[in-house]
């Protein structure tokens, strides 16, 4: 059961759920990790950070990096440092550093008292299975 | 930072002049084509056709491709460009060489000036190749796409060398081979070795990236790389050393086999695409479909040794036009929308990303004009094809006028992207 989700996320989740019927197991992509394992979808720190990172848009694809499935891991340690592990849709991405810097700036704006550490990884490499349903629809130019 | 820095991207002051020169050259080429329709029915060695061919191949296509390669070195080889100054010098020398060469052809100054401008163009090729090789040496990434680009640059040097020798031969005759065979070799080094192989290398990186296609088989590219290069080598040896034998059709067959592997790779990228085609990618993908026309014509021409039909040589001009206008122009008309807006977006807005509301690269041009450009271009090709098929010059004139309209729309968008103040207003928000 999903509680306390972002309002817009909840809307499309309900729509998809309705489309496929309640028998099908649906894992909200924002609440599953890179391996598809269901996370506890609550008002966790990871969910908050992912919600904030939806402001970071890939300028070529015009989709936010969360729905693109680029964020692998979000953690916070005891020293209040935010650690983000992320990837790019291709290692040859010509604006990789712009996206990473945007992640840092966006999180530092949201959490001025915390340090932000971003780690860029290509193992496991990004694959289309990491796209959320919203991401898939946006790529196809279908936002309904 | 992160080993993937936009800091490696060259300055727009290096790349943008290549795009502007090329766009204007395309417009001038379209106008010259309109005034050369009567020459399209003549032998391809006539001065106007030579001028037009070189203006299209060098001024329009090679110019924008060189600019794009300078921009794409960091993407393909994951290294920075060796020298931006050399790239700027390359632009000036290449531009002067092209203008002088086209003027020499058009005004039939074959003996006095042509070799000087031919020399300038060859020198520009040397500068370009040196700059790219010096950049690549520093990279440890060279997959099959990179190898295709490298092979294209080697063929560019051979194209330039043969072309320069041909221009020298007008002033100081020394070539013992049949000039027609040398010219054919020069043309195919340029069209296939340089332009086509380069397009293969670059598009095998960019098309999957733009379509968000994954899990493509590199083996197809490997086969395309070796078979196409091997075939072109055999074709050139046959023409230069044996003055053209019946084996030439076999060599073309090997080339087509290699190229079909590349097409399979592109088709796979298309099949696995996650993204809807925008106008730039529509142009790009349809250009590969249009390649069927020159492929059929090349097949027929390569059989000319077997068939005793001298009139088959009348297909040479449609063959050249189908490659330059039907394929390369089509591809570039689309890829400009995927590269130039991005280059300038990066330059203008990179420091504002995440800080202010900024436009996306797609907002830097008129989508509506681009759509019109796409459909009018398709009509232009249709009219040209019908004009050649039914031998009706009014259809070719209509095609040429439509191509001018295409070039005008393309130029308007290029200038909007480069100079529009409207987008810069975003900075003030």
Coordinates of C-alpha atoms in Angstrom, one line a residue:
Chain A
X1 CA 0.0 0.0 0.0
X2 CA 1.2 3.4 -0.9
X3 CA 0.7 6.3 1.4
X4 CA 1.8 9.9 1.5
X5 CA 2.9 10.0 -2.1
X6 CA 3.3 13.1 -4.0
X7 CA -0.1 14.1 -5.3
X8 CA 0.6 14.0 -9.0
X9 CA 2.4 10.6 -8.7
X10 CA -0.5 9.2 -6.8
X11 CA -2.9 10.3 -9.6
X12 CA -1.1 8.5 -12.4
X13 CA -0.4 5.5 -10.2
X14 CA -4.2 5.2 -9.6
X15 CA -4.8 5.5 -13.4
X16 CA -2.3 2.8 -14.2
X17 CA -3.7 0.6 -11.5
X18 CA -7.2 1.1 -12.9
X19 CA -6.0 0.3 -16.4
X20 CA -4.4 -3.0 -15.5
X21 CA -6.8 -4.0 -12.8
X22 CA -6.1 -4.5 -9.1
X23 CA -4.9 -8.1 -9.5
X24 CA -1.7 -7.0 -11.1
X25 CA 1.1 -6.2 -8.7
X26 CA 2.0 -2.6 -9.3
X27 CA 5.2 -1.1 -7.8
X28 CA 5.3 2.6 -8.0
X29 CA 8.6 3.3 -9.8
X30 CA 9.5 6.1 -7.4
X31 CA 9.2 3.5 -4.6
X32 CA 11.3 0.7 -6.2
X33 CA 15.0 0.6 -6.4
X34 CA 17.3 0.0 -9.4
X35 CA 16.7 -3.7 -9.2
X36 CA 12.9 -3.3 -9.1
X37 CA 12.7 -4.2 -5.4
X38 CA 9.8 -2.6 -3.7
X39 CA 10.8 0.0 -1.2
X40 CA 8.6 1.1 1.7
X41 CA 6.8 3.9 0.1
X42 CA 6.3 6.5 2.8
X43 CA 7.3 10.0 3.5
X44 CA 11.0 8.8 3.7
X45 CA 13.9 11.0 3.1
X46 CA 14.6 9.2 -0.2
X47 CA 11.1 9.9 -1.5
X48 CA 11.5 13.6 -0.5
X49 CA 14.8 13.9 -2.3
X50 CA 13.5 12.1 -5.4
X51 CA 10.5 14.5 -5.4
X52 CA 12.9 17.4 -5.3
X53 CA 15.1 15.9 -8.0
X54 CA 12.1 15.9 -10.4
X55 CA 13.0 19.5 -11.0
X56 CA 16.2 18.3 -12.8
X57 CA 15.4 17.9 -16.5
X58 CA 17.4 16.3 -19.2
X59 CA 17.5 19.1 -21.8
X60 CA 17.6 16.8 -24.8
X61 CA 14.9 14.4 -23.7
X62 CA 13.0 17.0 -21.7
X63 CA 12.1 14.5 -18.9
X64 CA 13.1 14.7 -15.3
X65 CA 16.0 12.5 -14.2
X66 CA 13.8 10.6 -11.6
X67 CA 11.3 9.4 -14.2
X68 CA 14.2 8.6 -16.5
X69 CA 15.4 6.2 -13.8
X70 CA 18.8 7.9 -13.4
X71 CA 18.8 8.0 -9.6
X72 CA 20.0 4.7 -8.1
X73 CA 20.4 5.5 -4.5
X74 CA 19.7 8.3 -2.0
X75 CA 21.2 8.1 1.5
X76 CA 21.9 10.4 4.4
X77 CA 24.6 9.7 6.9
X78 CA 25.0 10.7 10.6
X79 CA 26.9 13.9 9.6
X80 CA 23.9 15.1 7.6
X81 CA 25.6 14.5 4.3
X82 CA 23.3 13.6 1.4
X83 CA 24.7 10.9 -0.8
X84 CA 23.2 10.4 -4.2
X85 CA 24.2 7.5 -6.6
X86 CA 23.1 8.1 -10.1
X87 CA 23.8 7.2 -13.7
X88 CA 23.3 8.7 -17.2
X89 CA 21.3 7.2 -20.0
X90 CA 24.6 6.7 -21.9
X91 CA 28.2 7.1 -20.8
X92 CA 28.8 9.3 -23.9
X93 CA 26.1 11.8 -22.7
X94 CA 27.6 15.2 -23.7
X95 CA 26.1 17.0 -20.8
X96 CA 26.7 14.6 -18.0
X97 CA 28.5 17.1 -15.8
X98 CA 25.7 19.7 -16.3
X99 CA 23.1 17.2 -15.1
X100 CA 25.3 16.2 -12.1
X101 CA 25.9 19.8 -11.2
X102 CA 22.2 20.5 -11.5
X103 CA 21.5 17.7 -9.0
X104 CA 24.0 19.2 -6.5
X105 CA 22.7 22.7 -6.9
X106 CA 19.0 21.6 -6.6
X107 CA 19.7 19.6 -3.4
X108 CA 21.8 22.3 -1.9
X109 CA 19.0 24.8 -2.5
X110 CA 16.5 22.5 -0.9
X111 CA 18.8 21.5 2.0
X112 CA 21.2 24.5 2.7
X113 CA 22.5 23.1 5.9
X114 CA 23.5 19.7 4.4
X115 CA 26.5 18.7 2.2
X116 CA 25.7 16.9 -1.0
X117 CA 27.8 14.2 -2.5
X118 CA 26.9 12.8 -6.0
X119 CA 28.5 9.6 -7.3
X120 CA 28.2 8.9 -11.0
X121 CA 28.2 5.1 -11.8
X122 CA 27.7 3.1 -14.9
X123 CA 27.5 -0.3 -13.3
X124 CA 24.7 -1.4 -13.5
X125 CA 24.3 0.6 -16.8
X126 CA 21.1 2.4 -17.4
X127 CA 18.5 0.4 -19.3
X128 CA 14.9 1.2 -20.5
X129 CA 13.5 -0.9 -17.7
X130 CA 14.4 1.9 -15.2
X131 CA 12.1 4.4 -16.8
X132 CA 8.9 5.0 -14.9
X133 CA 5.6 4.8 -16.6
X134 CA 5.5 8.6 -16.6
X135 CA 9.0 8.6 -18.2
X136 CA 7.9 6.2 -20.9
X137 CA 4.9 8.2 -21.8
X138 CA 6.8 11.4 -21.8
X139 CA 9.4 9.9 -24.2
X140 CA 6.6 8.9 -26.6
X141 CA 5.2 12.4 -26.4
X142 CA 2.0 11.1 -24.7
X143 CA 1.4 12.8 -21.4
X144 CA -2.3 11.7 -20.9
Chain B
X1 CA 34.5 16.6 -13.4
X2 CA 33.1 13.1 -13.6
X3 CA 35.2 12.4 -16.6
X4 CA 32.4 13.6 -18.9
X5 CA 32.9 17.3 -19.0
X6 CA 31.1 19.8 -21.2
X7 CA 34.4 21.7 -20.6
X8 CA 35.8 19.5 -23.4
X9 CA 33.2 20.8 -25.9
X10 CA 34.8 23.4 -28.2
X11 CA 33.7 27.0 -28.2
X12 CA 30.7 27.9 -30.4
X13 CA 33.0 30.5 -32.0
X14 CA 34.8 27.5 -33.6
X15 CA 31.8 25.4 -34.6
X16 CA 29.0 28.0 -35.4
X17 CA 30.8 29.6 -38.5
X18 CA 30.9 26.1 -40.1
X19 CA 27.1 25.8 -39.7
X20 CA 26.4 29.3 -41.0
X21 CA 28.7 28.9 -44.0
X22 CA 27.1 25.6 -44.8
X23 CA 23.5 26.9 -44.5
X24 CA 24.2 29.8 -46.9
X25 CA 26.1 27.5 -49.2
X26 CA 23.0 25.2 -49.3
X27 CA 20.8 28.2 -50.3
X28 CA 23.3 29.3 -53.0
X29 CA 23.6 25.7 -54.2
X30 CA 19.8 25.4 -54.6
X31 CA 19.6 28.7 -56.6
X32 CA 22.5 27.6 -58.8
X33 CA 20.8 24.2 -59.3
X34 CA 17.7 26.0 -60.6
X35 CA 19.8 27.8 -63.2
X36 CA 21.6 24.6 -64.1
X37 CA 18.6 22.5 -64.9
X38 CA 19.4 22.4 -68.7
X39 CA 22.9 21.1 -67.8
X40 CA 21.5 18.2 -65.9
X41 CA 20.8 16.4 -69.2
X42 CA 24.3 16.9 -70.4
X43 CA 27.6 15.1 -69.6
X44 CA 28.5 15.3 -66.0
X45 CA 32.0 16.7 -66.8
X46 CA 30.5 20.1 -67.8
X47 CA 31.8 23.1 -65.8
X48 CA 28.5 24.0 -64.1
X49 CA 27.9 20.4 -62.9
X50 CA 31.4 20.3 -61.6
X51 CA 30.9 23.6 -59.8
X52 CA 27.6 22.5 -58.4
X53 CA 28.9 19.1 -57.2
X54 CA 31.9 20.7 -55.4
X55 CA 29.7 23.4 -53.9
X56 CA 27.3 20.7 -52.5
X57 CA 30.0 18.2 -51.5
X58 CA 32.4 20.8 -49.9
X59 CA 30.5 24.0 -49.1
X60 CA 27.3 22.5 -47.9
X61 CA 28.0 18.9 -46.7
X62 CA 31.7 18.7 -45.8
X63 CA 31.7 22.1 -44.1
X64 CA 28.8 21.3 -41.7
X65 CA 30.2 17.8 -41.1
X66 CA 33.7 19.2 -40.2
X67 CA 32.0 21.6 -37.7
X68 CA 30.0 18.8 -36.3
X69 CA 33.0 16.5 -36.0
X70 CA 34.9 19.2 -34.0
X71 CA 31.9 19.3 -31.7
X72 CA 31.5 15.5 -31.5
X73 CA 35.1 14.6 -30.8
X74 CA 34.4 14.6 -27.0
X75 CA 31.2 12.6 -27.5
X76 CA 32.7 9.9 -29.8
X77 CA 36.2 9.7 -28.5
X78 CA 35.7 11.0 -24.9
X79 CA 38.6 13.5 -25.3
X80 CA 38.9 17.2 -25.9
X81 CA 39.8 18.7 -29.3
X82 CA 43.6 19.1 -29.8
X83 CA 43.5 22.7 -31.1
X84 CA 40.6 25.2 -31.5
X85 CA 42.9 27.7 -33.2
X86 CA 43.8 25.2 -35.9
X87 CA 40.1 24.5 -36.3
X88 CA 39.4 28.2 -37.0
X89 CA 42.3 28.4 -39.4
X90 CA 40.9 25.3 -41.1
X91 CA 37.6 27.1 -41.6
X92 CA 39.1 30.1 -43.2
X93 CA 41.3 28.1 -45.6
X94 CA 38.6 25.7 -46.4
X95 CA 36.1 28.5 -47.1
X96 CA 38.4 30.4 -49.4
X97 CA 39.4 27.2 -51.2
X98 CA 35.8 26.2 -51.8
X99 CA 34.7 29.6 -53.1
X100 CA 37.7 29.8 -55.4
X101 CA 37.3 26.3 -56.6
X102 CA 33.6 26.7 -57.4
X103 CA 34.3 30.0 -59.1
X104 CA 37.1 28.4 -61.2
X105 CA 34.8 25.6 -62.3
X106 CA 31.8 27.9 -63.0
X107 CA 33.9 30.4 -65.1
X108 CA 36.0 27.6 -66.7
X109 CA 39.3 28.8 -65.3
X110 CA 40.7 25.3 -65.2
X111 CA 44.2 26.0 -66.2
X112 CA 45.1 29.2 -64.3
X113 CA 43.6 29.1 -60.9
X114 CA 42.0 25.8 -60.2
X115 CA 45.1 24.1 -58.8
X116 CA 45.7 27.0 -56.3
X117 CA 42.2 26.6 -54.8
X118 CA 42.4 22.8 -55.1
X119 CA 45.7 23.1 -53.1
X120 CA 43.9 25.3 -50.4
X121 CA 41.1 22.7 -50.0
X122 CA 43.7 19.9 -49.7
X123 CA 45.6 21.9 -47.1
X124 CA 42.3 22.4 -45.2
X125 CA 41.8 18.6 -45.2
X126 CA 45.3 18.1 -43.9
X127 CA 44.7 20.6 -41.0
X128 CA 41.4 19.0 -40.2
X129 CA 42.9 15.4 -40.2
X130 CA 45.9 16.5 -38.2
X131 CA 43.7 18.1 -35.6
X132 CA 41.4 15.1 -35.2
X133 CA 44.3 12.6 -35.2
X134 CA 46.1 14.5 -32.5
X135 CA 42.9 14.6 -30.5
X136 CA 42.2 10.9 -30.8
X137 CA 45.7 9.9 -29.9
X138 CA 45.0 11.2 -26.4
X139 CA 41.9 9.0 -26.1
X140 CA 41.8 5.4 -25.1
X141 CA 38.3 5.0 -26.4
X142 CA 38.0 3.9 -30.0
X143 CA 35.1 1.6 -30.6
X144 CA 33.8 0.7 -34.1
X145 CA 32.0 4.0 -34.5
X146 CA 35.3 5.8 -33.8
X147 CA 37.1 3.5 -36.3
X148 CA 34.6 4.4 -39.0
X149 CA 35.3 8.1 -38.3
X150 CA 39.0 7.4 -38.5
X151 CA 38.7 5.5 -41.8
X152 CA 36.6 8.4 -43.2
X153 CA 39.3 10.9 -42.4
X154 CA 41.9 8.7 -44.1
X155 CA 39.6 8.6 -47.2
X156 CA 39.2 12.3 -47.0
X157 CA 43.0 12.7 -47.3
X158 CA 43.0 10.5 -50.4
X159 CA 40.0 12.4 -51.8
X160 CA 41.9 15.6 -51.4
X161 CA 45.1 14.2 -52.8
X162 CA 43.5 12.8 -55.9
X163 CA 41.4 16.0 -56.4
X164 CA 44.6 18.2 -56.0
X165 CA 46.4 16.0 -58.6
X166 CA 43.5 16.3 -61.0
X167 CA 43.5 20.1 -60.7
X168 CA 47.4 20.1 -61.1
X169 CA 46.9 18.0 -64.2
X170 CA 44.9 20.7 -65.9
X171 CA 47.9 23.1 -65.6
X172 CA 50.8 20.6 -65.8
X173 CA 49.5 17.5 -67.6
X174 CA 51.2 14.4 -66.1
X175 CA 48.6 11.8 -65.2
X176 CA 49.0 8.7 -67.3
X177 CA 45.7 7.0 -66.3
X178 CA 42.5 7.7 -68.0
X179 CA 41.3 10.9 -66.3
X180 CA 37.7 9.6 -66.2
X181 CA 38.8 6.7 -64.0
X182 CA 40.8 9.0 -61.7
X183 CA 37.8 11.3 -61.4
X184 CA 35.4 8.4 -60.6
X185 CA 37.8 7.2 -57.9
X186 CA 38.1 10.7 -56.5
X187 CA 34.3 11.1 -56.5
X188 CA 33.8 7.7 -54.7
X189 CA 36.6 8.4 -52.2
X190 CA 34.7 11.6 -51.4
X191 CA 31.1 10.4 -51.4
X192 CA 31.6 6.9 -49.9
X193 CA 35.0 7.0 -48.2
X194 CA 34.8 10.4 -46.6
X195 CA 31.1 11.4 -46.3
X196 CA 29.3 8.1 -46.1
X197 CA 31.8 6.4 -43.7
X198 CA 31.8 9.5 -41.5
X199 CA 28.0 9.6 -41.4
X200 CA 28.0 5.9 -40.5
X201 CA 30.4 6.4 -37.6
X202 CA 28.7 9.5 -36.2
X203 CA 25.2 8.3 -36.7
X204 CA 25.9 4.9 -35.0
X205 CA 26.6 7.0 -31.9
X206 CA 24.0 9.7 -32.2
X207 CA 21.0 7.9 -33.5
X208 CA 20.7 5.4 -30.6
X209 CA 21.4 8.3 -28.3
X210 CA 18.6 10.5 -29.7
X211 CA 16.1 7.6 -30.0
X212 CA 17.1 6.2 -26.6
X213 CA 17.7 2.8 -28.1
X214 CA 19.7 0.2 -26.1
X215 CA 21.1 -3.3 -26.5
X216 CA 22.3 -2.8 -30.1
X217 CA 24.8 -5.3 -31.6
X218 CA 28.3 -3.8 -32.3
X219 CA 29.0 -6.8 -34.5
X220 CA 27.0 -5.2 -37.3
X221 CA 29.2 -2.1 -37.1
X222 CA 32.3 -4.2 -37.2
X223 CA 31.2 -6.1 -40.3
X224 CA 30.2 -2.8 -41.9
X225 CA 33.5 -1.2 -41.1
X226 CA 35.7 -4.0 -42.6
X227 CA 33.5 -4.9 -45.6
X228 CA 32.8 -1.3 -46.7
X229 CA 36.5 -0.2 -46.4
X230 CA 37.7 -3.4 -48.1
X231 CA 35.2 -2.9 -51.0
X232 CA 36.2 0.7 -51.5
X233 CA 39.8 -0.3 -51.6
X234 CA 39.2 -2.9 -54.3
X235 CA 37.0 -0.5 -56.3
X236 CA 39.8 2.2 -56.3
X237 CA 42.5 -0.3 -57.2
X238 CA 40.4 -1.6 -60.0
X239 CA 39.7 1.8 -61.5
X240 CA 43.2 3.3 -61.0
X241 CA 45.4 0.2 -61.8
X242 CA 43.2 -1.7 -64.2
X243 CA 41.1 1.0 -65.7
X244 CA 37.8 -0.7 -64.6
X245 CA 37.2 -4.4 -65.0
X246 CA 34.1 -6.5 -64.9
X247 CA 34.9 -7.3 -61.2
X248 CA 33.7 -3.9 -60.2
X249 CA 30.1 -5.1 -59.8
X250 CA 31.4 -7.8 -57.4
X251 CA 33.2 -5.1 -55.4
X252 CA 30.1 -3.0 -55.2
X253 CA 28.2 -6.1 -54.1
X254 CA 30.7 -6.5 -51.2
X255 CA 30.2 -2.8 -50.4
X256 CA 26.4 -3.2 -50.3
X257 CA 26.7 -6.3 -48.1
X258 CA 28.8 -4.3 -45.6
X259 CA 26.5 -1.3 -45.8
X260 CA 23.4 -3.5 -45.2
X261 CA 25.0 -4.5 -41.8
X262 CA 25.1 -0.8 -41.0
X263 CA 21.5 -0.4 -42.1
X264 CA 20.5 -3.3 -39.9
X265 CA 22.2 -1.6 -37.0
X266 CA 20.2 1.6 -37.7
X267 CA 17.0 -0.3 -38.2
X268 CA 17.5 -2.1 -34.9
X269 CA 18.0 1.3 -33.2
X270 CA 14.7 2.5 -34.8
X271 CA 12.9 -0.7 -33.8
X272 CA 14.1 -0.4 -30.2
X273 CA 13.4 3.3 -29.9
X274 CA 11.7 4.5 -26.8
X275 CA 11.2 8.0 -28.2
X276 CA 8.8 9.5 -30.7
X277 CA 10.6 10.9 -33.8
X278 CA 10.8 14.7 -33.8
X279 CA 11.3 16.6 -37.0
X280 CA 15.1 16.2 -36.9
X281 CA 14.9 12.5 -36.5
X282 CA 12.2 12.2 -39.2
X283 CA 14.6 13.8 -41.7
X284 CA 17.3 11.5 -40.5
X285 CA 15.4 8.3 -40.7
X286 CA 13.8 9.0 -44.0
X287 CA 17.3 9.8 -45.5
X288 CA 18.3 6.1 -45.0
X289 CA 15.1 5.0 -46.8
X290 CA 16.0 7.4 -49.7
X291 CA 19.4 5.7 -50.0
X292 CA 17.6 3.0 -51.9
X293 CA 17.6 5.3 -55.0
X294 CA 21.4 5.8 -55.3
X295 CA 21.8 2.1 -54.3
X296 CA 19.7 1.0 -57.3
X297 CA 21.4 3.5 -59.6
X298 CA 24.9 2.4 -58.4
X299 CA 24.0 -1.2 -59.0
X300 CA 22.9 -0.4 -62.6
X301 CA 26.0 1.7 -63.2
X302 CA 28.3 -1.0 -61.9
X303 CA 26.8 -3.3 -64.5
X304 CA 27.7 -1.0 -67.3
X305 CA 30.7 -3.1 -68.2
X306 CA 28.5 -6.2 -68.6
X307 CA 25.7 -4.4 -70.5
X308 CA 26.6 -2.8 -73.8
X309 CA 24.5 0.3 -73.1
X310 CA 26.4 3.6 -73.3
X311 CA 23.2 5.5 -72.4
X312 CA 23.4 4.0 -68.9
X313 CA 26.0 6.8 -68.2
X314 CA 23.0 9.2 -68.3
X315 CA 22.2 7.9 -64.8
X316 CA 25.4 9.4 -63.4
X317 CA 23.9 12.8 -62.7
X318 CA 20.7 11.4 -61.1
X319 CA 23.0 9.1 -59.1
X320 CA 25.0 12.1 -57.8
X321 CA 21.9 14.2 -57.1
X322 CA 20.2 11.3 -55.2
X323 CA 23.3 11.0 -53.0
X324 CA 23.8 14.8 -52.4
X325 CA 20.2 16.0 -52.3
X326 CA 18.3 12.8 -51.5
X327 CA 20.6 11.5 -48.7
X328 CA 23.2 13.8 -47.3
X329 CA 21.1 17.0 -47.5
X330 CA 18.2 15.1 -46.0
X331 CA 20.3 13.9 -43.1
X332 CA 21.9 17.3 -42.5
X333 CA 18.6 19.1 -42.7
X334 CA 17.5 17.0 -39.8
X335 CA 20.7 16.7 -37.7
X336 CA 21.2 20.4 -37.7
X337 CA 18.1 20.6 -35.3
X338 CA 19.7 18.0 -33.1
X339 CA 23.1 19.7 -32.9
X340 CA 23.2 23.4 -33.4
X341 CA 20.5 24.3 -30.8
X342 CA 22.2 22.1 -28.3
X343 CA 25.6 23.7 -28.9
X344 CA 24.3 27.2 -28.4
X345 CA 22.0 26.1 -25.5
X346 CA 25.0 24.7 -23.7
X347 CA 27.0 27.9 -24.3
X348 CA 24.2 30.3 -23.3
X349 CA 22.4 28.5 -20.5
X350 CA 24.8 26.0 -18.9
X351 CA 25.6 28.3 -16.0
X352 CA 21.9 29.0 -15.4
X353 CA 20.7 25.4 -15.3
X354 CA 18.9 24.8 -12.0
X355 CA 19.1 28.4 -11.1
X356 CA 16.6 30.1 -13.4
X357 CA 13.8 29.2 -15.8
X358 CA 15.6 28.6 -19.1
X359 CA 14.4 27.4 -22.5
X360 CA 15.2 23.9 -23.7
X361 CA 17.3 23.4 -26.9
X362 CA 14.1 22.7 -28.7
X363 CA 12.8 26.2 -27.9
X364 CA 15.6 27.8 -29.8
X365 CA 14.0 27.4 -33.2
X366 CA 10.6 27.4 -34.8
X367 CA 9.2 23.9 -34.8
X368 CA 6.6 25.0 -37.3
X369 CA 9.2 26.2 -39.8
X370 CA 11.1 22.9 -39.4
X371 CA 7.9 20.9 -40.1
X372 CA 7.2 23.0 -43.3
X373 CA 10.9 22.5 -44.3
X374 CA 10.5 18.7 -43.9
X375 CA 7.4 18.4 -46.1
X376 CA 8.5 20.9 -48.7
X377 CA 11.8 19.0 -49.0
X378 CA 10.0 15.7 -49.5
X379 CA 8.0 17.4 -52.3
X380 CA 11.2 18.7 -53.9
X381 CA 12.7 15.2 -54.0
X382 CA 9.5 13.8 -55.4
X383 CA 9.4 16.4 -58.2
X384 CA 13.1 15.8 -59.0
X385 CA 12.6 12.0 -59.1
X386 CA 9.5 12.4 -61.4
X387 CA 11.4 14.9 -63.5
X388 CA 14.2 12.5 -64.2
X389 CA 11.9 9.5 -64.6
X390 CA 9.7 11.2 -67.2
X391 CA 12.4 13.5 -68.6
X392 CA 10.3 16.6 -68.0
X393 CA 12.3 19.7 -67.2
X394 CA 9.3 21.6 -65.7
X395 CA 9.1 18.9 -63.0
X396 CA 12.8 19.4 -62.3
X397 CA 12.3 23.2 -62.2
X398 CA 9.5 22.7 -59.7
X399 CA 11.8 20.5 -57.6
X400 CA 14.5 23.1 -57.7
X401 CA 12.1 25.9 -56.6
X402 CA 10.9 23.7 -53.7
X403 CA 14.5 23.0 -52.7
X404 CA 15.1 26.8 -52.6
X405 CA 12.1 27.2 -50.3
X406 CA 13.5 24.3 -48.2
X407 CA 16.9 26.1 -48.0
X408 CA 15.2 29.4 -47.1
X409 CA 13.3 27.8 -44.2
X410 CA 16.4 26.0 -43.0
X411 CA 18.4 29.2 -43.1
X412 CA 15.7 31.1 -41.2
X413 CA 15.9 28.6 -38.5
X414 CA 19.7 28.5 -38.4
X415 CA 19.7 32.3 -38.0
X416 CA 17.0 32.2 -35.4
X417 CA 19.1 29.7 -33.4
X418 CA 22.3 31.7 -33.7
X419 CA 21.1 35.3 -33.5
X420 CA 17.6 35.5 -32.0
X421 CA 17.4 37.9 -29.1
X422 CA 14.0 36.4 -28.0
X423 CA 15.6 33.4 -26.3
X424 CA 18.3 35.5 -24.7
X425 CA 15.5 37.4 -22.9
X426 CA 15.1 34.3 -20.8
X427 CA 18.4 35.2 -19.1
X428 CA 16.7 38.4 -17.8
X429 CA 13.8 36.5 -16.2

